[in-house]
Short mmCIF file of C-alpha atoms in Angstrom, two decimals:
data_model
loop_
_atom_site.label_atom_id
_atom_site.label_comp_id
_atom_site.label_asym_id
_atom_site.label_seq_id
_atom_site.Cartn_x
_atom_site.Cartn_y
_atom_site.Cartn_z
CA UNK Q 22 -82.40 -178.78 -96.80
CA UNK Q 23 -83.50 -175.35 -98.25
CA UNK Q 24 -83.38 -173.78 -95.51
CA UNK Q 25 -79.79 -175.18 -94.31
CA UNK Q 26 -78.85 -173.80 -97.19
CA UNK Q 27 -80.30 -170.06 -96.80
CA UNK Q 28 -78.46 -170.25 -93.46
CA UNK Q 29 -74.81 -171.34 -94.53
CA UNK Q 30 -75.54 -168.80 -97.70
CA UNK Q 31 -74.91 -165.83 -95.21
CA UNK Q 32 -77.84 -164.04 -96.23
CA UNK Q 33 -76.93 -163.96 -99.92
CA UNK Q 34 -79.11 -162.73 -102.16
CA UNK Q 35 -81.90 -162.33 -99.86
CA UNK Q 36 -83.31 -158.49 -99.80
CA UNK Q 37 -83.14 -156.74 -96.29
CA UNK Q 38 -84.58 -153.70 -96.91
CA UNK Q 39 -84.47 -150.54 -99.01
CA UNK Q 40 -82.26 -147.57 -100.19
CA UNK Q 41 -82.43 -144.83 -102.31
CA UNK Q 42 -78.00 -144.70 -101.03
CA UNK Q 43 -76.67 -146.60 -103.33
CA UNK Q 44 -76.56 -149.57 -106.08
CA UNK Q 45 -74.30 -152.67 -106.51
CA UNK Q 46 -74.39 -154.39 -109.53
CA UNK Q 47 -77.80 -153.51 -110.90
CA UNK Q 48 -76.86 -150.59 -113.10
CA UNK Q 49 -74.66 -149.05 -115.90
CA UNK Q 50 -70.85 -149.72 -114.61
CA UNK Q 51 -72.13 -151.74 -111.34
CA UNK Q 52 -71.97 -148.98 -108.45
CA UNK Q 53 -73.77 -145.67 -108.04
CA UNK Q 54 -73.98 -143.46 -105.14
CA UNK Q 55 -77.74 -141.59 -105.37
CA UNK Q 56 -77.54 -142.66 -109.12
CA UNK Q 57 -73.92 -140.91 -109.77
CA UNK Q 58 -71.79 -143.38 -111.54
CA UNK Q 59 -68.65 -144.31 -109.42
CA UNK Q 60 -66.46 -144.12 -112.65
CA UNK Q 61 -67.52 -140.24 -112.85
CA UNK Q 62 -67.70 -139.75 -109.47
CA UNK Q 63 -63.54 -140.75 -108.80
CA UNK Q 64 -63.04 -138.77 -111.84
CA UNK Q 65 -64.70 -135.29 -111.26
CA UNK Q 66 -65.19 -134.40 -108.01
CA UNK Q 67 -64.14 -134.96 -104.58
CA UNK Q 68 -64.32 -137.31 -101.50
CA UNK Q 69 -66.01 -133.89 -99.63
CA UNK Q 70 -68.25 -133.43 -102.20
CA UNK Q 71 -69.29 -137.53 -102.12
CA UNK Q 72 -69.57 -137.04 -98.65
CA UNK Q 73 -72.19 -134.17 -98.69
CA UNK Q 74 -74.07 -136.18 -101.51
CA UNK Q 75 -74.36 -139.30 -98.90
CA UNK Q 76 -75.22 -136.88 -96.09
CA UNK Q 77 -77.56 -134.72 -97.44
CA UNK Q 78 -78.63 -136.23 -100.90
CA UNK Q 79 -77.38 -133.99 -103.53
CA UNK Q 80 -73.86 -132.96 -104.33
CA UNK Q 81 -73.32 -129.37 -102.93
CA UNK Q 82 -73.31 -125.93 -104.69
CA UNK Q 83 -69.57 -124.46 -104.53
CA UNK Q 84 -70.27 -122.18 -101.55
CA UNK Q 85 -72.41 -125.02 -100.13
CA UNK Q 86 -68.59 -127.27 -100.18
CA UNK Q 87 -66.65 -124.28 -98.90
CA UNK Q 88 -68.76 -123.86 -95.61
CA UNK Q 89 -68.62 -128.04 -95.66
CA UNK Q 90 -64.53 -128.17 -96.01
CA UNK Q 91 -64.59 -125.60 -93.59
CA UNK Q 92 -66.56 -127.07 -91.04
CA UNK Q 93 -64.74 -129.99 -91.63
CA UNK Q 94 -61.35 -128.58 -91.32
CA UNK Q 95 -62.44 -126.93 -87.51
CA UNK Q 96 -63.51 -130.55 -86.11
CA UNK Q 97 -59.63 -132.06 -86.85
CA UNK Q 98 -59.07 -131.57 -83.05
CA UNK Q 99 -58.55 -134.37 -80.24
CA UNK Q 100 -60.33 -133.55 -76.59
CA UNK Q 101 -57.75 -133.61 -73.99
CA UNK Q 102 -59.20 -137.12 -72.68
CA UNK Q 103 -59.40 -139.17 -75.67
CA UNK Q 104 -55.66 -138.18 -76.38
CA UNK Q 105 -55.33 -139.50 -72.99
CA UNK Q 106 -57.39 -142.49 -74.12
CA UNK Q 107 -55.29 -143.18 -77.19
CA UNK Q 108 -51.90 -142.43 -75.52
CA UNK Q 109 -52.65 -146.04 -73.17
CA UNK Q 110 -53.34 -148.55 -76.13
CA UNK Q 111 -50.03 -149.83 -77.05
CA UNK Q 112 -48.47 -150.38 -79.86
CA UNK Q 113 -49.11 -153.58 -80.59
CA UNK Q 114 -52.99 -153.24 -80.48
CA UNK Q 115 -55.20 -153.80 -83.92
CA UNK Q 116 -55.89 -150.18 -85.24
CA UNK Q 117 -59.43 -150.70 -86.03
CA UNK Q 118 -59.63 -151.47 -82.26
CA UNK Q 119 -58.13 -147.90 -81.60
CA UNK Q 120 -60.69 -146.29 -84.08
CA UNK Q 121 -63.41 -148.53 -82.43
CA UNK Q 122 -62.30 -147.48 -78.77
CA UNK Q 123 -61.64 -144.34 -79.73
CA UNK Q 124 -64.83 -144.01 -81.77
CA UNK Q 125 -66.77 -145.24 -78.24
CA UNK Q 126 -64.86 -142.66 -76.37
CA UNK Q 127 -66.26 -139.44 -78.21
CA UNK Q 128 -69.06 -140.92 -77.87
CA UNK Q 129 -68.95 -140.59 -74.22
CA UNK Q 130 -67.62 -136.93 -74.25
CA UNK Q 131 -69.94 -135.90 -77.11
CA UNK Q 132 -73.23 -137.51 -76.18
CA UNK Q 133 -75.75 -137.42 -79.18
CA UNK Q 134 -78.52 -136.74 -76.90
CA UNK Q 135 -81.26 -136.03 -80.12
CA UNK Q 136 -81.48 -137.26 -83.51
CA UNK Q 137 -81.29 -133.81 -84.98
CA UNK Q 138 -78.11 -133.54 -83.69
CA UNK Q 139 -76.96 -136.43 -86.23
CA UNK Q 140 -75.62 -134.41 -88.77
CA UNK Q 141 -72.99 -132.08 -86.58
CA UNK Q 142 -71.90 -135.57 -84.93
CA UNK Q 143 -71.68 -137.39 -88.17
CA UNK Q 144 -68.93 -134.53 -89.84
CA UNK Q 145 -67.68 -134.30 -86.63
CA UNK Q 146 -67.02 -138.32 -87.00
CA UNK Q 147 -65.83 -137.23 -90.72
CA UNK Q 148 -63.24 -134.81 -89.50
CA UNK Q 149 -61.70 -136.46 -86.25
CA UNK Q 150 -60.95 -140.61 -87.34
CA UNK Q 151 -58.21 -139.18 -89.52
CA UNK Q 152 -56.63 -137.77 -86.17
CA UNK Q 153 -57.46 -140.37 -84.10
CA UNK Q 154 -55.94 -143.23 -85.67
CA UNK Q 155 -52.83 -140.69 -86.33
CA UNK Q 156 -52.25 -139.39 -83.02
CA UNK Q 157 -52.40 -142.61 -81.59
CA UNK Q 158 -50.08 -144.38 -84.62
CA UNK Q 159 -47.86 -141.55 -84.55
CA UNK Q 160 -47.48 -141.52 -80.17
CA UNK Q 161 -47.31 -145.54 -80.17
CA UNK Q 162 -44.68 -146.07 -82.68
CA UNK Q 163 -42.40 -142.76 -82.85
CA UNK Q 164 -43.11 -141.49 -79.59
CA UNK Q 165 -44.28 -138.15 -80.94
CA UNK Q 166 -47.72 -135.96 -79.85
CA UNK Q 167 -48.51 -134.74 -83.60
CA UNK Q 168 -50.67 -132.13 -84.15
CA UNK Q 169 -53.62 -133.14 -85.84
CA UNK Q 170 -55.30 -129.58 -86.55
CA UNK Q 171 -53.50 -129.39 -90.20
CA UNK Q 172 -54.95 -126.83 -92.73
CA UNK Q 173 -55.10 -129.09 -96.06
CA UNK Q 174 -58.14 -128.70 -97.83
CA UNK Q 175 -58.85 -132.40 -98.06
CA UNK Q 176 -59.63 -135.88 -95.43
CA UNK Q 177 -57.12 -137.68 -97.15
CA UNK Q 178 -54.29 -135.33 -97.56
CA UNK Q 179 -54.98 -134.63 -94.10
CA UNK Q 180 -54.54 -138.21 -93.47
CA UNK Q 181 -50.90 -138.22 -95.40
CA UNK Q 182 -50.09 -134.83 -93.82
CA UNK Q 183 -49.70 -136.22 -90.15
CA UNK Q 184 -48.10 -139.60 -91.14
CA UNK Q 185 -45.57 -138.05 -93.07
CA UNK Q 186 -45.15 -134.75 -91.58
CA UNK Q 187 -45.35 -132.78 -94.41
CA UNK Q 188 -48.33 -132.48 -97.05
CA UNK Q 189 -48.44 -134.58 -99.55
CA UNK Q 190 -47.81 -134.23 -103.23
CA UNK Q 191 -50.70 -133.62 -105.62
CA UNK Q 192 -50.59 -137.29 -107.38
CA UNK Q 193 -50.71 -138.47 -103.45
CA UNK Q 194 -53.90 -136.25 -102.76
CA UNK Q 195 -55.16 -137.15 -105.75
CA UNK Q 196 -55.19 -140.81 -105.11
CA UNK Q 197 -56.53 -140.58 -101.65
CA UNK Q 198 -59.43 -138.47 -102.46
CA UNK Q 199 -59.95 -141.18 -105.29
CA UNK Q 200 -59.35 -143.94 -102.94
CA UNK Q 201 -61.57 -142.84 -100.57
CA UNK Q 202 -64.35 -142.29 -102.61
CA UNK Q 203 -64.60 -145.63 -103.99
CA UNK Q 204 -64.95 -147.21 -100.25
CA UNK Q 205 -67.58 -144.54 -99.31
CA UNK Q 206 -70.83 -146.56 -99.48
CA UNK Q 207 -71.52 -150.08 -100.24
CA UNK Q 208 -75.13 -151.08 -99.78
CA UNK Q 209 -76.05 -153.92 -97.39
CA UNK Q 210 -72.46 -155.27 -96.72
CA UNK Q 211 -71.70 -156.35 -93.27
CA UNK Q 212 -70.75 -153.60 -91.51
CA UNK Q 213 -73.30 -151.18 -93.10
CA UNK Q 214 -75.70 -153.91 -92.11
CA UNK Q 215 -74.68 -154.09 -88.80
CA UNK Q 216 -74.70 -149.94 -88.24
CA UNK Q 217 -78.47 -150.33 -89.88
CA UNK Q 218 -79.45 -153.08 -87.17
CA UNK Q 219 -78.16 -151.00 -83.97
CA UNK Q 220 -79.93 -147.95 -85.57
CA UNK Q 221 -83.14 -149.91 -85.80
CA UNK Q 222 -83.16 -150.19 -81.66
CA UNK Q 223 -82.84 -146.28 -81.89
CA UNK Q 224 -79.47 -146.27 -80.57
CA UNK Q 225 -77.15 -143.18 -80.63
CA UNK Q 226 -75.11 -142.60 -83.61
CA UNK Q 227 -71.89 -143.73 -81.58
CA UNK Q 228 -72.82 -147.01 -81.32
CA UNK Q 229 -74.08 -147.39 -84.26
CA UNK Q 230 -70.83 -146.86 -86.04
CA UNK Q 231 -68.61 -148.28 -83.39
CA UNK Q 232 -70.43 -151.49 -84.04
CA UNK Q 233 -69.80 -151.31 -87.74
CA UNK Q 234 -66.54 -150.60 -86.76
CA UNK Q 235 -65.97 -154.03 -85.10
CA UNK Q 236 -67.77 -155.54 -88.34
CA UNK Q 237 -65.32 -154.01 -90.50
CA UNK Q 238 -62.87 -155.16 -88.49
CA UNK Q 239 -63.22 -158.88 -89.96
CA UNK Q 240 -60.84 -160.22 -92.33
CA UNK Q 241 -63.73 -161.45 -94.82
CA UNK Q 242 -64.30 -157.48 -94.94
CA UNK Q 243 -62.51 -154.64 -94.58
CA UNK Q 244 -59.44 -157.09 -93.59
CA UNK Q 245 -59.09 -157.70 -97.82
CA UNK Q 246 -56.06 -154.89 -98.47
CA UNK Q 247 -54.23 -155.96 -95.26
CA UNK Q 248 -54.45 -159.51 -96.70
CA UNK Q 249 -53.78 -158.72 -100.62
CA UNK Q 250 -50.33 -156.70 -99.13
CA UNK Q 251 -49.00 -159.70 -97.05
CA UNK Q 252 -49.62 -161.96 -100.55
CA UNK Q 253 -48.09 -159.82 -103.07
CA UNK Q 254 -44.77 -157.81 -100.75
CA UNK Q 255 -42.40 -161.16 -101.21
CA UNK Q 256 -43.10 -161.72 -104.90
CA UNK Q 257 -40.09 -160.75 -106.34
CA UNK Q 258 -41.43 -161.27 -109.99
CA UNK Q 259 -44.20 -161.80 -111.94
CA UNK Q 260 -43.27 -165.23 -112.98
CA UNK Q 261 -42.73 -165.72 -108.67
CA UNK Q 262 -46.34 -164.18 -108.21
CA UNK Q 263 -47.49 -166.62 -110.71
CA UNK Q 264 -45.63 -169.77 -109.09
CA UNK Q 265 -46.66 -168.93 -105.60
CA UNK Q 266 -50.44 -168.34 -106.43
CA UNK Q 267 -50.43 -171.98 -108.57
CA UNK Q 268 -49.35 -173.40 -105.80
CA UNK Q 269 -52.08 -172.00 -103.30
CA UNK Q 270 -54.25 -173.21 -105.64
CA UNK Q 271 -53.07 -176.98 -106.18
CA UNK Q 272 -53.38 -176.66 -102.02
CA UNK Q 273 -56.85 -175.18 -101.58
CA UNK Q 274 -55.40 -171.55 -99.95
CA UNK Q 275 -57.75 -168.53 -100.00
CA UNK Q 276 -56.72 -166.11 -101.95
CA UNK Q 277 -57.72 -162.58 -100.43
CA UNK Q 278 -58.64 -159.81 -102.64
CA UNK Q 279 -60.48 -162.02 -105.76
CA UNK Q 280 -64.52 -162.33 -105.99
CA UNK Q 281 -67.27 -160.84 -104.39
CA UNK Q 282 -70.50 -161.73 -103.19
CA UNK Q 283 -72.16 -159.30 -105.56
CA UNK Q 284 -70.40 -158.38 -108.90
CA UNK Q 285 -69.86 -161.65 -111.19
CA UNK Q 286 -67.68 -160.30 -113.67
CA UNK Q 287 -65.86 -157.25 -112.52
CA UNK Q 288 -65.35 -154.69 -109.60
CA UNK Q 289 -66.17 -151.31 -111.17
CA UNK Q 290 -63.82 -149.85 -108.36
CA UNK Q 291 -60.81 -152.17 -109.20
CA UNK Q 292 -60.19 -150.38 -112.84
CA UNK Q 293 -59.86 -147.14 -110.87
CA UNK Q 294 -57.43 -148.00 -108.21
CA UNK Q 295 -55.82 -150.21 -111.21
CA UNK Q 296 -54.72 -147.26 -113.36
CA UNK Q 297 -53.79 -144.79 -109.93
CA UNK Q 298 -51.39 -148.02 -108.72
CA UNK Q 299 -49.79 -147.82 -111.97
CA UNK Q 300 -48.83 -144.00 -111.95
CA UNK Q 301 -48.05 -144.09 -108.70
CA UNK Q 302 -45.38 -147.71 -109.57
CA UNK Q 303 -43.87 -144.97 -112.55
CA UNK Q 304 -43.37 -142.52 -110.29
CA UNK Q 305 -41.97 -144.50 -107.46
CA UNK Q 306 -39.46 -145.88 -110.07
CA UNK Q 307 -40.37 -149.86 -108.61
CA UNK Q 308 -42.94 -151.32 -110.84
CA UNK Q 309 -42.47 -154.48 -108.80
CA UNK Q 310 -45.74 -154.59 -106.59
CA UNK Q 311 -47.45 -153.17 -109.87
CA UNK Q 312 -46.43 -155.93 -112.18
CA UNK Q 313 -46.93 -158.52 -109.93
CA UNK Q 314 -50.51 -157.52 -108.98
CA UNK Q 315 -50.70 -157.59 -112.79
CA UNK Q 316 -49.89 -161.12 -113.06
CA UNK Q 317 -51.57 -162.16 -110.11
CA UNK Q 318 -55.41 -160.86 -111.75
CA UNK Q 319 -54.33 -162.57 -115.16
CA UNK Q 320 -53.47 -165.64 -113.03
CA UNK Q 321 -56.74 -165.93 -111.24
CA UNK Q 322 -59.26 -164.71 -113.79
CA UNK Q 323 -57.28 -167.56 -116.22
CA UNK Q 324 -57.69 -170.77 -113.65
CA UNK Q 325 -60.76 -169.58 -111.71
CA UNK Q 326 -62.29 -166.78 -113.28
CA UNK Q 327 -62.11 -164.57 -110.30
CA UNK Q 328 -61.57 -160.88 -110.88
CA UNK Q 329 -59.83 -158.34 -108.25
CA UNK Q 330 -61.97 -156.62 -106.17
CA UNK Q 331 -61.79 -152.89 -104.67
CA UNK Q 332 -59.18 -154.16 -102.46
CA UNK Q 333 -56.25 -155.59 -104.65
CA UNK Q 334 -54.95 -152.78 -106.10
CA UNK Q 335 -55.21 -150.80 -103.44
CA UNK Q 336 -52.61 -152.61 -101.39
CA UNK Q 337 -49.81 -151.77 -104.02
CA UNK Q 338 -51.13 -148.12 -104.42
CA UNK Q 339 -51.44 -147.53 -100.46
CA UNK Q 340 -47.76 -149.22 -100.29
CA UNK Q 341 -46.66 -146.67 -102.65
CA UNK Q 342 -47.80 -143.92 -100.75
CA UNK Q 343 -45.52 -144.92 -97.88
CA UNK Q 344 -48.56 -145.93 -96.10
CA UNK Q 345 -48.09 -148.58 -93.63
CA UNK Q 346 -49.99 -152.16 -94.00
CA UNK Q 347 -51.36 -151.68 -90.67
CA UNK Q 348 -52.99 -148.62 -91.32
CA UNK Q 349 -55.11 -149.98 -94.74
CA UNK Q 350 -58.13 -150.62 -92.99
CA UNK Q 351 -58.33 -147.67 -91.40
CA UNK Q 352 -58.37 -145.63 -94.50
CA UNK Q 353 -61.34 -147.69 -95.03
CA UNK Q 354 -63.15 -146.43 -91.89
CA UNK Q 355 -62.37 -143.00 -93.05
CA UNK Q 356 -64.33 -143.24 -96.13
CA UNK Q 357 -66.89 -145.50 -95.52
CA UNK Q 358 -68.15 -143.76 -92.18
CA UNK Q 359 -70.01 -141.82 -94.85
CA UNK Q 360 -71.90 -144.87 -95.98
CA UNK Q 361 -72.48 -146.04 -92.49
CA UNK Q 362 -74.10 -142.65 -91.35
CA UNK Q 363 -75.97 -142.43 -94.21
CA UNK Q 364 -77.66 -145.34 -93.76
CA UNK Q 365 -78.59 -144.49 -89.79
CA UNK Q 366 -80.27 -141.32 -91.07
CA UNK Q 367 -82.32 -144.15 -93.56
CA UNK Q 368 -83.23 -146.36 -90.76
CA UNK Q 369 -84.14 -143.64 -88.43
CA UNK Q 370 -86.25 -141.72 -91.26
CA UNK Q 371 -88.46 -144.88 -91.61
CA UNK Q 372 -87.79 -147.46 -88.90
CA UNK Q 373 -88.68 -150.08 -87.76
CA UNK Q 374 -86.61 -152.56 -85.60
CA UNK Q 375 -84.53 -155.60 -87.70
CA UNK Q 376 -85.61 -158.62 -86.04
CA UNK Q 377 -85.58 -161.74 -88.22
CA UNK Q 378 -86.27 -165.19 -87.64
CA UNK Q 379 -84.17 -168.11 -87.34
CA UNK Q 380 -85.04 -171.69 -87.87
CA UNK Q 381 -84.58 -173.89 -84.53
CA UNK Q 382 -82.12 -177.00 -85.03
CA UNK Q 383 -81.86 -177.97 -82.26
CA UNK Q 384 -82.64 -180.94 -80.10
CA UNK Q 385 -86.55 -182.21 -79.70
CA UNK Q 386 -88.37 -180.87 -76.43
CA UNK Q 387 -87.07 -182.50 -73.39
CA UNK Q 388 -87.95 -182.54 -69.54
CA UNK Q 389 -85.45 -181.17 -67.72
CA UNK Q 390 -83.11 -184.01 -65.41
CA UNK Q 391 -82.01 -183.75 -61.89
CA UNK Q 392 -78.67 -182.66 -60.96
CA UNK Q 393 -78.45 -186.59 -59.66
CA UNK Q 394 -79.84 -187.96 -63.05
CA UNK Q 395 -77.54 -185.88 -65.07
#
């Protein structure tokens, strides 16, 4: 019976392996990256300079983050054939199976043929999903070839820049750089995980994060903000929010965007996103989404004490941002291919391949019938 129940647990609870990346709900607010609290992280520096800490360990020197943004800024280009590429999935596709296609594709046109060309691929990774996802959005549902070689100093106003076609104000910068910092790493969550196991084979950087890709893909993961948006957009009030969510109770619904496997009391990300969803309601001059995503936390933490994770807020904030539900997940792959990469450089600095066990239920040993006896 024990061990049914290891199996239907998922995994939870049960240590994988080590990291010296990140914690998650072992210290001080909950969530460090390389033992920077992600509280003083969102608030003093950038999603750059969080990316250079996952990538090489420490947060950079200021000239070290003006050769990074600049490298950055020189790989926002699309190759002629994955344009080509993106230009043929239609509209209608899932975008996190244009960033996994199109993630695949580079792969194929820029071959990491030697680990020590990990780093150059991984910023390269950094610097083009942006673009990807954009061109192709931006082709499939205006009909327009955008450029994607923009000069704004940051990924996520970058991001904003070629969805909007103009760059974006400085509380919309702010919040992306925020935003994307808080999904950057993760620990041992599915998709990370899942990049970890294809990197334990040896496999090429590509693959590794076009599988995590597909992982992230899943509803019970990266899925969350997608879900929390299509919940809260037809509440028309707080006392509606709090109706409608009483009544997926009394029937058993899931709720998206509540719990996590990890953190018991709290998501030390959700206070963050919290307080930029609320500036950006005030400025948008519709509190609506805010209020009811408000009502919907007291309403949940009151019958089933279940807090809001990293994802709740962030549908009302993304919304806000004139950022399209479809394109939430996404914004995840742009921050947490940091976390992903990270992690292959981990596995592939002291590997050895994941290859667990599983407990046989199946039936008894049998002889094998004839095709007449069958």
């Amino acid at each position: 019976m024990a061990e049914k129940a290891l199996t239907g647990a998922g995994l939870r609870g049960q240590v994988a392996g080590q990291t010296a990346l990140c914690t998650v709900g072992k210290t001080g607010s909950g969530l460090t990256y390389y033992g920077y609290d992600i509280k003083e992280l969102a608030e003093k520096v950038s999603f750059e300079e969080v990316a250079y800490l996952l990538a090489y360990g420490e947060l950079p020197k200021e000239s070290q983050l003006t050769e990074y943004r600049t490298r950055l800024k020189s790989m926002r280009g699309l190759p002629q054939p994955l344009k080509d590429v993106l230009e043929r999935i239609p509209a209608e596709a899932h975008p996190m199976d244009v960033l996994r296609t199109g993630c695949s594709f580079l792969g194929n046109l820029e071959t990491e043929s030697d680990f020590s060309e990990a780093d150059r691929n991984i910023e390269r990774m950094l610097a083009v999903f942006p673009s990807i996802i954009m061109y192709w959005y931006r082709y499939s549902h205006d009909g327009v070839r955008i450029e994607t070689e923009t000069n704004d100093d940051s990924i996520g106003a970058h991001f904003l820049h070629m969805l909007h076609d103009k760059a974006p104000s400085e509380l919309h910068a702010a919040v992306m750089n925020t935003s994307l910092i808080l999904y950057a790493e993760h620990e041992f969550n599915a998709s990370t995980f899942t990049a970890r196991v294809c990197a334990s084979t040896l496999s090429d950087i590509h693959s590794c994060v076009t599988g995590a890709i597909g992982s992230l893909r899943g509803p019970l993961h990266g899925g969350a903000n997608e879900a929390a948006m299509d919940l809260i957009e037809n509440m028309e009030s707080p006392e509606d929010a709090e109706q409608t969510l009483m009544g997926m109770l009394e029937r058993k619904e899931k709720i998206m965007g509540f719990g996590h496997a990890i953190y018991r009391e709290f998501d030390p990300r959700n206070d963050i996103i919290k307080a930029w969803s609320k500036k950006l309601a005030d400025e948008f001059g519709d509190s609506r989404l805010y209020d009811v995503s408000v009502r919907c936390e007291d309403v949940m933490w009151r019958e089933k004490k279940l807090f809001p994770n990293a994802d709740f807020f962030h549908a009302s904030a993304y919304h806000y941002m004139g950022i399209p539900t479809k394109l939430f997940t996404p914004i995840f792959v742009m921050s947490r291919v940091t976390g992903w990469t990270a992690h292959v450089k981990e596995q592939r600095a002291n590997n050895r391949i994941i290859r667990p066990s599983a407990d046989y239920t199946g039936p008894e040993a049998r002889p094998v019938p004839a095709l007449s006896e069958r």
